[in-house]
């Protein structure tokens, strides 16, 4: 049996689906019972668990667990706090760091040798745009903004996972993701406490209406992204490999320019009886994110990770198919994880 903590998250739902398709027995947890009906219909036991409450872990099985996937956590995209007016640093450490310790202790006490979690791709922000980033890249992050303390809390959590590897002989691992695309509750996100429409959703909405799609700044700015189904498969492959341990980049392994994204979306979401969106450029308006590209060689070597949806057009075709079939959209209605 595998336990997936944070199965009421976007990535969690797809990861459960992947493990079930591979014939695995799964037990899942979430912070509330909003997803219980969904998992009841799949024949999957759902437990309401708060990462910060040690007593909640007494609900989990003490035998027969092969590994734990930890997806629960506090992310800036779901936080309403405006840092110009308030501060929530303690929340990040309480949920992301102490919550991880609680998971590790549950595993140590019950002879479970592996937890796989995540880290922030902004932990190497200083290397963005300068090189292909490997797992050996030293941490280089910024100390301001709504992602800063999130990065600190995840770094502390990941360092503690490595401590349990070395001190207690575990085989823990953590994945570094760039933005993850797929059907989920992320058409909007919070940026320093203000709710904003995502760039992807903006492109899709304008393409659907046949309106111009505007690219700010450098049209050739290139970013590594990944599709949620590839993420789910990576968790399965990593959990099954004896080599898995430590940090892994889990990305598409290729950059996609803003112009390529706009062209693909304008084509796939073009209205049936209307004009296709034109792409316009505003180079005078700066785009605040640098290019970045990550190496996935280590993940390939240790557990044969090969993203199926590395091609952006193929990724978006599947994404659109899932949207059109209404897959999971009702499940995520008004839900933020």
mmCIF file of C-alpha atoms in Angstrom, residues 27 68 79 90 92 119 121 125 152-153 155 178 232 252 274 282 286-288 298 312 317:
data_model
loop_
_atom_site.group_PDB
_atom_site.id
_atom_site.type_symbol
_atom_site.label_atom_id
_atom_site.label_comp_id
_atom_site.label_asym_id
_atom_site.label_seq_id
_atom_site.Cartn_x
_atom_site.Cartn_y
_atom_site.Cartn_z
ATOM 1 C CA UNK A 27 -4.796 5.237 0.930
ATOM 2 C CA UNK A 68 4.447 7.861 1.351
ATOM 3 C CA UNK A 79 -2.358 32.516 0.461
ATOM 4 C CA UNK A 90 5.149 30.955 10.853
ATOM 5 C CA UNK A 92 4.911 28.166 6.127
ATOM 6 C CA UNK A 119 10.900 21.527 -3.243
ATOM 7 C CA UNK A 121 12.267 25.604 -8.194
ATOM 8 C CA UNK A 125 16.633 31.351 -8.917
ATOM 9 C CA UNK A 152 13.055 28.676 3.214
ATOM 10 C CA UNK A 153 10.426 26.327 4.671
ATOM 11 C CA UNK A 155 14.605 23.931 2.029
ATOM 12 C CA UNK A 178 8.697 24.135 -12.651
ATOM 13 C CA UNK A 232 2.246 11.558 -11.560
ATOM 14 C CA UNK A 252 9.956 18.449 -19.487
ATOM 15 C CA UNK A 274 -14.644 33.015 -35.744
ATOM 16 C CA UNK A 282 4.527 44.779 -26.197
ATOM 17 C CA UNK A 286 8.968 43.960 -19.065
ATOM 18 C CA UNK A 287 8.280 40.333 -18.201
ATOM 19 C CA UNK A 288 9.508 39.797 -14.646
ATOM 20 C CA UNK A 298 19.523 12.143 -12.967
ATOM 21 C CA UNK A 312 4.178 21.607 -25.778
ATOM 22 C CA UNK A 317 -3.837 18.809 -26.964
#
